[in-house]
mmCIF file of C-alpha atoms and ligand atoms in Angstrom:
data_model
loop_
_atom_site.group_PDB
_atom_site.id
_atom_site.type_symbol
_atom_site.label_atom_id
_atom_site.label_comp_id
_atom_site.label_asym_id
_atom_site.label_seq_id
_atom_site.Cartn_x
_atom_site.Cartn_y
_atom_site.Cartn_z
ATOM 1 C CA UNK A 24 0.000 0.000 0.000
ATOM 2 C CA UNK A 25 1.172 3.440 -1.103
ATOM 3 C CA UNK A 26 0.088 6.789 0.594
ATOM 4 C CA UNK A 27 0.987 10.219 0.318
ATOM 5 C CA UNK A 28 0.124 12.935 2.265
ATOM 6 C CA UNK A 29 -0.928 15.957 -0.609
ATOM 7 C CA UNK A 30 -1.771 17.799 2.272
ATOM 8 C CA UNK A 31 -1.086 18.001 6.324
ATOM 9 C CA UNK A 32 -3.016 21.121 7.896
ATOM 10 C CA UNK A 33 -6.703 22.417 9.172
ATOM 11 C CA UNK A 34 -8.720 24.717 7.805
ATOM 12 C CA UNK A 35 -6.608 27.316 5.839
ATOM 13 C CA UNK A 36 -3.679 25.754 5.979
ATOM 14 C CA UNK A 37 -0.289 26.978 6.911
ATOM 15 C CA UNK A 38 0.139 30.065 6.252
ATOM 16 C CA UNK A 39 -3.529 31.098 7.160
ATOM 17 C CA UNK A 40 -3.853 34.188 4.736
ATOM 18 C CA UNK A 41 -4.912 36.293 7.951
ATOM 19 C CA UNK A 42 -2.990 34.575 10.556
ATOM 20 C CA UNK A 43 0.486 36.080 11.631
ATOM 21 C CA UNK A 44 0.435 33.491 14.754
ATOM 22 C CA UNK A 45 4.293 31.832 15.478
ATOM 23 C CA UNK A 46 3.347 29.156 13.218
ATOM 24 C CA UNK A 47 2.496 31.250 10.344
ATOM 25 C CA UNK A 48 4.925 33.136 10.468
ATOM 26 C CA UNK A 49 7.673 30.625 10.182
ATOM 27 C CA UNK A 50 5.752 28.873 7.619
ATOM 28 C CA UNK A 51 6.285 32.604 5.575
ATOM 29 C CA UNK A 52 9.964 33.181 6.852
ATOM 30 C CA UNK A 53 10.850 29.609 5.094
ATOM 31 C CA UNK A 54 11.194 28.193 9.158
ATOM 32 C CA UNK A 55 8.928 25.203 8.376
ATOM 33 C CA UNK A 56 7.599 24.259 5.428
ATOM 34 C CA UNK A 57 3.798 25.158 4.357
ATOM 35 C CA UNK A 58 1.079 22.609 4.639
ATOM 36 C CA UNK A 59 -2.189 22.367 2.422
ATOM 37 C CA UNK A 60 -5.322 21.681 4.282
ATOM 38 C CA UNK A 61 -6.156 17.344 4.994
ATOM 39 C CA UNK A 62 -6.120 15.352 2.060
ATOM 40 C CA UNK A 63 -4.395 11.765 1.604
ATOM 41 C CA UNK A 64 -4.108 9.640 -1.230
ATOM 42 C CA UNK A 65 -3.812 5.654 -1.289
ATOM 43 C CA UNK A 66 -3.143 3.147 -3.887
ATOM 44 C CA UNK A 67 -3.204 -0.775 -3.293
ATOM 45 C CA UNK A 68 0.126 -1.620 -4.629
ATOM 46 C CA UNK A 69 2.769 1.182 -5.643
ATOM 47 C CA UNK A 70 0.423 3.340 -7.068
ATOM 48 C CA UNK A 71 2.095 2.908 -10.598
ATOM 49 C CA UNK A 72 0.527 3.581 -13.947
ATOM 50 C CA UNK A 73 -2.233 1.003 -14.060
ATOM 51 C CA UNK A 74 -3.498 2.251 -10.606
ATOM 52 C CA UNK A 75 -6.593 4.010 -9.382
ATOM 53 C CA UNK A 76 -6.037 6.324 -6.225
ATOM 54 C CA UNK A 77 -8.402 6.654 -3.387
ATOM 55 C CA UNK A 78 -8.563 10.590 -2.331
ATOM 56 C CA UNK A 79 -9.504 10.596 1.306
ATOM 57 C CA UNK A 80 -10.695 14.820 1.792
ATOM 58 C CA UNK A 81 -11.315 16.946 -1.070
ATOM 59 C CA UNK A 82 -10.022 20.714 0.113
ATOM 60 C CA UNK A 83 -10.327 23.638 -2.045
ATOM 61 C CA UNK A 84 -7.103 22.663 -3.168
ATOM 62 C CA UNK A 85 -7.497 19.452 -4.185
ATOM 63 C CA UNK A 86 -7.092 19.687 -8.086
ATOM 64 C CA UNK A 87 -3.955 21.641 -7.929
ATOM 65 C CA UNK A 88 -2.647 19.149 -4.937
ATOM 66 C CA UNK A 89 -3.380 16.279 -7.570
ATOM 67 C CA UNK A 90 -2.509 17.999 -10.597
ATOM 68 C CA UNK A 91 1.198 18.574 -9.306
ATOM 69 C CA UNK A 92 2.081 14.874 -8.124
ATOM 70 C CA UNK A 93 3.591 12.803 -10.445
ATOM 71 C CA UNK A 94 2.625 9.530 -9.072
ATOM 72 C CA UNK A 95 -1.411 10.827 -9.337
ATOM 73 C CA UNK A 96 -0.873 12.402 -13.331
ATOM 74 C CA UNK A 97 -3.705 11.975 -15.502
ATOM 75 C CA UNK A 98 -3.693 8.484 -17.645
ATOM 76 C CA UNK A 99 -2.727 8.826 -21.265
ATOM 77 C CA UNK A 100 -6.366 9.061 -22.251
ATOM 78 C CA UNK A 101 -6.809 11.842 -20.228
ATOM 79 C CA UNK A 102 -8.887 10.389 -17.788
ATOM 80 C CA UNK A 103 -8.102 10.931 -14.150
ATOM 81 C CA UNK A 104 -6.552 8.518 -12.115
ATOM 82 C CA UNK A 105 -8.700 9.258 -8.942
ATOM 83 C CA UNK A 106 -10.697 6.293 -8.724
ATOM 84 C CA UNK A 107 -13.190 7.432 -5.473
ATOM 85 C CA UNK A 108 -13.283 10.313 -3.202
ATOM 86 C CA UNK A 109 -14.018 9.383 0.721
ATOM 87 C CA UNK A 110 -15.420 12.777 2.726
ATOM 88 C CA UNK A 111 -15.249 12.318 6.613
ATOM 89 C CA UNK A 112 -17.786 15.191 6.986
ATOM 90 C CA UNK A 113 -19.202 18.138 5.384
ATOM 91 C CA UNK A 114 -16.692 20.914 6.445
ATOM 92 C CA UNK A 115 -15.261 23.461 3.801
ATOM 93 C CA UNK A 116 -12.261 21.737 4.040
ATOM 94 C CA UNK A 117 -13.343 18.017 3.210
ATOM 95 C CA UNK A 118 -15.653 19.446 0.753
ATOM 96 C CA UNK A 119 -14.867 22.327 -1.184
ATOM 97 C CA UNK A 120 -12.389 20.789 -3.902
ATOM 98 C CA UNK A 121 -15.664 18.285 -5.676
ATOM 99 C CA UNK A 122 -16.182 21.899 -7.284
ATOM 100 C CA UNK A 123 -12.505 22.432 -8.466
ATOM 101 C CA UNK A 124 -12.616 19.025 -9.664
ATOM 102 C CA UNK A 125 -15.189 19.974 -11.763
ATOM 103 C CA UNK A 126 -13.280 19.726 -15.789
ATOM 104 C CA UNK A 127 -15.178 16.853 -17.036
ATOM 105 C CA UNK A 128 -14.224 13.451 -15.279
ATOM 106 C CA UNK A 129 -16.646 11.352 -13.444
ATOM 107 C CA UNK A 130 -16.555 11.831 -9.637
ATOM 108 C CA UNK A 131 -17.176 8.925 -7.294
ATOM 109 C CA UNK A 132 -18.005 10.103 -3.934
ATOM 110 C CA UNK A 133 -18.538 8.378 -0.643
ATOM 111 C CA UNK A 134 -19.897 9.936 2.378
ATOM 112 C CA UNK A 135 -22.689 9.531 4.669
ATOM 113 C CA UNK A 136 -25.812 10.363 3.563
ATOM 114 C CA UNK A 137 -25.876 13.459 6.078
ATOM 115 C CA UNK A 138 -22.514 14.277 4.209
ATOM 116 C CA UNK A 139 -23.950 14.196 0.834
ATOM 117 C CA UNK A 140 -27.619 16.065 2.223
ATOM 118 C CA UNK A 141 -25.301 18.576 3.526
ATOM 119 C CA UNK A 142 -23.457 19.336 0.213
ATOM 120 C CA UNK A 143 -26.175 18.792 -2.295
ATOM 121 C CA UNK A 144 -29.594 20.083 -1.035
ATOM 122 C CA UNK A 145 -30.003 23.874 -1.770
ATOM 123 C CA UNK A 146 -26.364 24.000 -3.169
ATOM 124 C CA UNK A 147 -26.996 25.616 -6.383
ATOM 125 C CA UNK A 148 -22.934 25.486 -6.801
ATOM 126 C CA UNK A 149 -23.094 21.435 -6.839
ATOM 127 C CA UNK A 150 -24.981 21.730 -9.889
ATOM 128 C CA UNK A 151 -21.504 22.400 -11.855
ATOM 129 C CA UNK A 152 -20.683 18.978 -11.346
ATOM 130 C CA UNK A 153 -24.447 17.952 -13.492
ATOM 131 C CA UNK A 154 -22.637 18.214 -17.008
ATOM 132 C CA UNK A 155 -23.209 14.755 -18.028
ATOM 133 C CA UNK A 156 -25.374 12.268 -16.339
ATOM 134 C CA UNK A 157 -22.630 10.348 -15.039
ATOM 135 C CA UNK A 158 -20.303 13.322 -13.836
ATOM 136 C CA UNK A 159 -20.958 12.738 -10.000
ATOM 137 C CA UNK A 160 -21.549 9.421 -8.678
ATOM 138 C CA UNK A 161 -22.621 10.166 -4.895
ATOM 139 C CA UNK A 162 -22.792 6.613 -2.668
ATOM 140 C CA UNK A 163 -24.236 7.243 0.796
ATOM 141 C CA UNK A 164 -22.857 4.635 3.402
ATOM 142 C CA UNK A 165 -24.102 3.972 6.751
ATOM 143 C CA UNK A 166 -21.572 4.092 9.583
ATOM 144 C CA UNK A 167 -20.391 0.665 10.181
ATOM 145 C CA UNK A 168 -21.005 -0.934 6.668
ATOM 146 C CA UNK A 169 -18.116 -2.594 4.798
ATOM 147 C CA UNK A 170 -18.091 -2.088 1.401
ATOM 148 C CA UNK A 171 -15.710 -3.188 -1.651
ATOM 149 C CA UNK A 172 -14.188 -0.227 -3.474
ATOM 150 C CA UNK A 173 -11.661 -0.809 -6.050
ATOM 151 C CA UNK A 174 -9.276 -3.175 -4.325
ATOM 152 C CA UNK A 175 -9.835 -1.751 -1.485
ATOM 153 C CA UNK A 176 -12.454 -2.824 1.516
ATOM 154 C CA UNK A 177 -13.841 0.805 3.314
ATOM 155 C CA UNK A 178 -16.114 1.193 6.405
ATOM 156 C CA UNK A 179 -16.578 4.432 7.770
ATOM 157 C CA UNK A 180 -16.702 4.365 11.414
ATOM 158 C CA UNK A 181 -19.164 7.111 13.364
ATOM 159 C CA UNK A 182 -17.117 9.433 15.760
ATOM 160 C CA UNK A 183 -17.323 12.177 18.049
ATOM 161 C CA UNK A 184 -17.877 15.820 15.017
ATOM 162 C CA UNK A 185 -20.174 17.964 14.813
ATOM 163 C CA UNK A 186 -22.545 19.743 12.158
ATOM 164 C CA UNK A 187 -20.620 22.082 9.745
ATOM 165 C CA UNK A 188 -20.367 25.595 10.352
ATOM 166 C CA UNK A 189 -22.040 26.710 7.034
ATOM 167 C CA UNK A 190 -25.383 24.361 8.133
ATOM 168 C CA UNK A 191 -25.395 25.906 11.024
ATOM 169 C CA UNK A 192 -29.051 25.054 13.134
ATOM 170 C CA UNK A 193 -30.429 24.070 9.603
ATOM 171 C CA UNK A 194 -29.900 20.514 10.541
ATOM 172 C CA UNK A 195 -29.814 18.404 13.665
ATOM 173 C CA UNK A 196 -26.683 16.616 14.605
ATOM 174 C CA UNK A 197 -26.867 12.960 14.190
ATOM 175 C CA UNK A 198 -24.557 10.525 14.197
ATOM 176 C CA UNK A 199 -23.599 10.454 10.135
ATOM 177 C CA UNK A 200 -22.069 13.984 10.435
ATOM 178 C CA UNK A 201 -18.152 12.820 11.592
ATOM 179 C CA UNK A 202 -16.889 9.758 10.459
ATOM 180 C CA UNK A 203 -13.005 8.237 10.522
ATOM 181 C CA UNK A 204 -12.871 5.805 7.189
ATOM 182 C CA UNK A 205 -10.978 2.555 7.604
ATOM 183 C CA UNK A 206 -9.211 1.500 3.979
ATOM 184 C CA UNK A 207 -8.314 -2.431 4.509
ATOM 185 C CA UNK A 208 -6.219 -3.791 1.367
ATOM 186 C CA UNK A 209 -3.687 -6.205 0.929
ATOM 187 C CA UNK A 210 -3.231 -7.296 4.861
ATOM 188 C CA UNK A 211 -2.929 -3.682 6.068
ATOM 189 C CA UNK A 212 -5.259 -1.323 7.817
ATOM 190 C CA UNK A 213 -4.701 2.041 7.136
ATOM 191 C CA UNK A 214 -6.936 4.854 9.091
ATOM 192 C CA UNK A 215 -8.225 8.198 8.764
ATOM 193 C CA UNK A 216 -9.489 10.370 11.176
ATOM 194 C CA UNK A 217 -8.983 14.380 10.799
ATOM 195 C CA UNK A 218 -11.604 15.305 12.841
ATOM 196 C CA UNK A 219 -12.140 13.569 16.313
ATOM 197 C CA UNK A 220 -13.750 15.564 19.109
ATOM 198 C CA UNK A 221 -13.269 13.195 22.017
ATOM 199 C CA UNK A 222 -12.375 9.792 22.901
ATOM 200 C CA UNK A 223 -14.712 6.729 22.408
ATOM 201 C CA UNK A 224 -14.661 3.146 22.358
ATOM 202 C CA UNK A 225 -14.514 2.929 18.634
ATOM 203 C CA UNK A 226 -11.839 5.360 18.468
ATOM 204 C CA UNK A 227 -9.963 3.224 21.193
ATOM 205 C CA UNK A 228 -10.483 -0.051 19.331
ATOM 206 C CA UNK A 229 -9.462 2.145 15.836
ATOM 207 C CA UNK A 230 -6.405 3.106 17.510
ATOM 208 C CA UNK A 231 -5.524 -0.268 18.565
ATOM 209 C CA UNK A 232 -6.518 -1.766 15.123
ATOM 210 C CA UNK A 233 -4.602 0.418 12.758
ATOM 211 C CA UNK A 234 -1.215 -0.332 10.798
ATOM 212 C CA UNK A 235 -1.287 3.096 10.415
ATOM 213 C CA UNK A 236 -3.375 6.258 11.350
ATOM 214 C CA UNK A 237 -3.697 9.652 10.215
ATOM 215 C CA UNK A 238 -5.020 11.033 13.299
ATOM 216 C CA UNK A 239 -6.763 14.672 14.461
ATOM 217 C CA UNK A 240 -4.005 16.683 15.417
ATOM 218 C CA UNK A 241 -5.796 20.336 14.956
ATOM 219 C CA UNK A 242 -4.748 21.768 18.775
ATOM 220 C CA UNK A 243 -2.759 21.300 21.384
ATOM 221 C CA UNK A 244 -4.562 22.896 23.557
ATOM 222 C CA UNK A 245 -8.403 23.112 24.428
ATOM 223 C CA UNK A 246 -8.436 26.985 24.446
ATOM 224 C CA UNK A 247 -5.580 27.400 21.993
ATOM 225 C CA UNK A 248 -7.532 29.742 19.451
ATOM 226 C CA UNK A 249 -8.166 31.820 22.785
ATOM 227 C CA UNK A 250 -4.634 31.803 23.325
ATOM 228 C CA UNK A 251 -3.621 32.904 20.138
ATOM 229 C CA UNK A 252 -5.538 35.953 20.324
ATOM 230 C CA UNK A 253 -8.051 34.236 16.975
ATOM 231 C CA UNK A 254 -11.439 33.892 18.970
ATOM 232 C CA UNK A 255 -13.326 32.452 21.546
ATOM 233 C CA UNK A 256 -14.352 29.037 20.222
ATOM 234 C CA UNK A 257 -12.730 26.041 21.887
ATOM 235 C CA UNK A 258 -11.585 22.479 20.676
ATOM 236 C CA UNK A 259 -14.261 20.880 21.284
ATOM 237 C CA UNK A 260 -16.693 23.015 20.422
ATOM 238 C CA UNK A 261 -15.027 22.807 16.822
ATOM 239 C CA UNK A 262 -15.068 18.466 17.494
ATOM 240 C CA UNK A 263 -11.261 18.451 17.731
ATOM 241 C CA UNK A 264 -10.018 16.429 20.761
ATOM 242 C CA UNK A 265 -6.902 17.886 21.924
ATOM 243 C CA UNK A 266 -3.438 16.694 22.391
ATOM 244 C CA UNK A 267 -1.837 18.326 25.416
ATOM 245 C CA UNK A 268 -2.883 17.684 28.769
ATOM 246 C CA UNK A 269 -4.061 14.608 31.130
ATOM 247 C CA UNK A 270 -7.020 14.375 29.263
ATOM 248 C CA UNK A 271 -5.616 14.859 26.005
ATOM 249 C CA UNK A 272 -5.375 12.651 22.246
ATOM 250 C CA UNK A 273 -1.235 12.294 22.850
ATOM 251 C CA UNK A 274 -1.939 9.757 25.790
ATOM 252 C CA UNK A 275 -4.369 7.986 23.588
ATOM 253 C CA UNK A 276 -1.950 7.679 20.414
ATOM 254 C CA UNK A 277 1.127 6.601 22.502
ATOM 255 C CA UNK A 278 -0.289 3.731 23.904
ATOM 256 C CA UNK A 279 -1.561 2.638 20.259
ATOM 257 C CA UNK A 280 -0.167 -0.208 18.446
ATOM 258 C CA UNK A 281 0.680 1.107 14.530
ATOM 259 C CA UNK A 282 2.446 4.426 12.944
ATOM 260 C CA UNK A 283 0.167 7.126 14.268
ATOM 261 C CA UNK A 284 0.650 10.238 12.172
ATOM 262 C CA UNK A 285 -0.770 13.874 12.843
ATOM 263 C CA UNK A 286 -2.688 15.285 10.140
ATOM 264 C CA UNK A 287 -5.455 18.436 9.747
ATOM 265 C CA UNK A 288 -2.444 20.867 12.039
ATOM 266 C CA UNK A 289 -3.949 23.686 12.865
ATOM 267 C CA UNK A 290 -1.739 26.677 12.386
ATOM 268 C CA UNK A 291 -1.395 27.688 15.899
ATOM 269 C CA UNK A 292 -0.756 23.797 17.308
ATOM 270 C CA UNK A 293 2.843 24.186 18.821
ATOM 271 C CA UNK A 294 3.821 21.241 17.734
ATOM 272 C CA UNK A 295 4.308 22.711 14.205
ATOM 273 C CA UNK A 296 8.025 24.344 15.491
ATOM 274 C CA UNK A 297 10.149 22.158 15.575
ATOM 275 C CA UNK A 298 12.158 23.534 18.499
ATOM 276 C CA UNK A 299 8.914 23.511 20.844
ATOM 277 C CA UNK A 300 8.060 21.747 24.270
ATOM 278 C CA UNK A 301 5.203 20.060 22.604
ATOM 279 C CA UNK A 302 6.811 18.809 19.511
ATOM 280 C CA UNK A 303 8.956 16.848 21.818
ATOM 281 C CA UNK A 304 6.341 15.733 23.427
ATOM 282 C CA UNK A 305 5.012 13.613 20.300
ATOM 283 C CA UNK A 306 7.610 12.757 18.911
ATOM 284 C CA UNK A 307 8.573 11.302 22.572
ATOM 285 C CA UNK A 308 5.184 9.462 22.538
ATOM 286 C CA UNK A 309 6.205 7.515 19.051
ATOM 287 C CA UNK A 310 4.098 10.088 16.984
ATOM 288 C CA UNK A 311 4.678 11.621 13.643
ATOM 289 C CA UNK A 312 3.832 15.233 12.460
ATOM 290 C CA UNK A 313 2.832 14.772 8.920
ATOM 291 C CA UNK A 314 3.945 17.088 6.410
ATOM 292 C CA UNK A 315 3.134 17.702 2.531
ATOM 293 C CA UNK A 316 4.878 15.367 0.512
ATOM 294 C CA UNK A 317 5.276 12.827 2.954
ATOM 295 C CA UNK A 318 5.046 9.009 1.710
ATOM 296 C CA UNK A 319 4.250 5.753 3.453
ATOM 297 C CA UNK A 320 5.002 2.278 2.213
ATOM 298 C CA UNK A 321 3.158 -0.084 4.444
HETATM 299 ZN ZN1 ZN B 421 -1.540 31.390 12.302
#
């Protein structure tokens, strides 16, 4: 199995266009490098020519993430080698790119069916993906269900989210709107989870499951966006668990079995700087920070 991290951070990536936090601003001095918001690719074998790719997220940036990875170019025919697209929930960032992947090629999305509600009812901007009949194929999956997928075997697993900020109190929160997708293929188990906003059983028994994990590392803190002078909203109340603390993810992670990699960084999470208390932290615990660019062989 082949995966490549297109891109590593939250919502806005690093740098945040209006952000001049610490982290920001070393990602503009050159300090540390920039990161794209969450989106991970995965092929069954080595992801050569002959290979589909599963896109797991679908930022704003998704086409020009794809578009500038040679291992994800376009077959000869011009067809795209993106064979489905997995959304974990209906944020901006998971969602945004289906419309920049708009030139022509048939879409196959998989979400929940709040997911694909959320993104398709009174969107008049999801109609640019209606050019042909066959442009978007949209499969709703219920938390829980394993389904076959290429050569791969997904299941998207209901965890602690929350309704996205754009749906506001349109909608009631139910259980479909935050899911972590398993991706089983070829003896390995590879997770993702972005957005987690507190511990469970299912993320305990995900954790201990996993050959490898791409795991919600948005803040360090609970009150970090306080702290950084951006706001009053806390983790949780934007269904990100935490690391730091006695009560944080980092405890969780270290005691977990597989590679457990940090994805979806916010901009102001410490552990961005590489010279920081809480960078040592993880990388103490056994965890990775995952950056652009970064590739996995498992
Ligand atoms: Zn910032």
């Amino acid at each position: 199995v082949r995966i490549i991290v297109l891109g590593s951070g939250a919502g806005g990536g690093v740098p945040q266009w209006n952000c001049a936090c610490a982290g920001c601003e070393a990602a503009r001095n050159g300090y540390i490098p920039p990161r794209s918001e969450a989106c991970v690719a995965i092929a069954a074998g080595d992801g050569g020519p002959g290979e589909p790719w599963l896109l797991l997220g679908a930022p704003a940036t998704a086409a020009t993430l794809v578009a500038r990875h040679p291992a994800i170019r376009p077959r000869p025919n011009g067809r795209s080698r993106i064979g489905a697209i997995l959304l974990c929930n209906g944020d901006l960032d998971q969602t945004l790119g289906l419309l920049s992947l708009r030139e022509g090629d048939s879409l196959h999305v998989l979400s929940t069916e709040a997911v694909k509600r959320g993104f398709l009812d009174e969107n008049r901007l999801a109609r640019t993906l209606e050019r042909s009949p066959d442009q978007l194929r949209w499969r709703a999956v219920a938390p829980g269900e394993r389904l076959a997928c290429l050569a791969f075997e997904l299941a998207a697993l209901a965890v602690p989210g929350k309704v996205p900020l754009h749906l506001g109190d349109t909608v009631s929160p139910s259980a479909e709107d935050n899911v972590a997708w398993t991706v089983r293929c070829n003896g390995k188990l590879v997770a993702f989870a972005p957005s987690v906003a507190a511990p469970t059983p299912a993320v305990s028994g995900l954790l201990d499951e996993a050959d490898v994990v791409f795991f919600d590392g948005t803040f360090w803190f609970a009150d970090e966006l306080r702290r950084a002078g951006r706001g009053e909203r806390g983790a949780r109340d934007m269904g990100h668990w935490p690391l730091g603390g006695p009560e944080g993810s980092l405890e969780a992670l270290e005691r977990a079995r597989g590679r457990r990699i940090l994805v979806h960084i916010n901009n102001t999470n410490p552990v961005l700087l590489p010279d920081s208390a809480e960078r040592s932290l993880v990388e103490r615990a056994g965890v990775e920070v995952a950056h652009d660019g970064m590739e996995i062989v498992a």
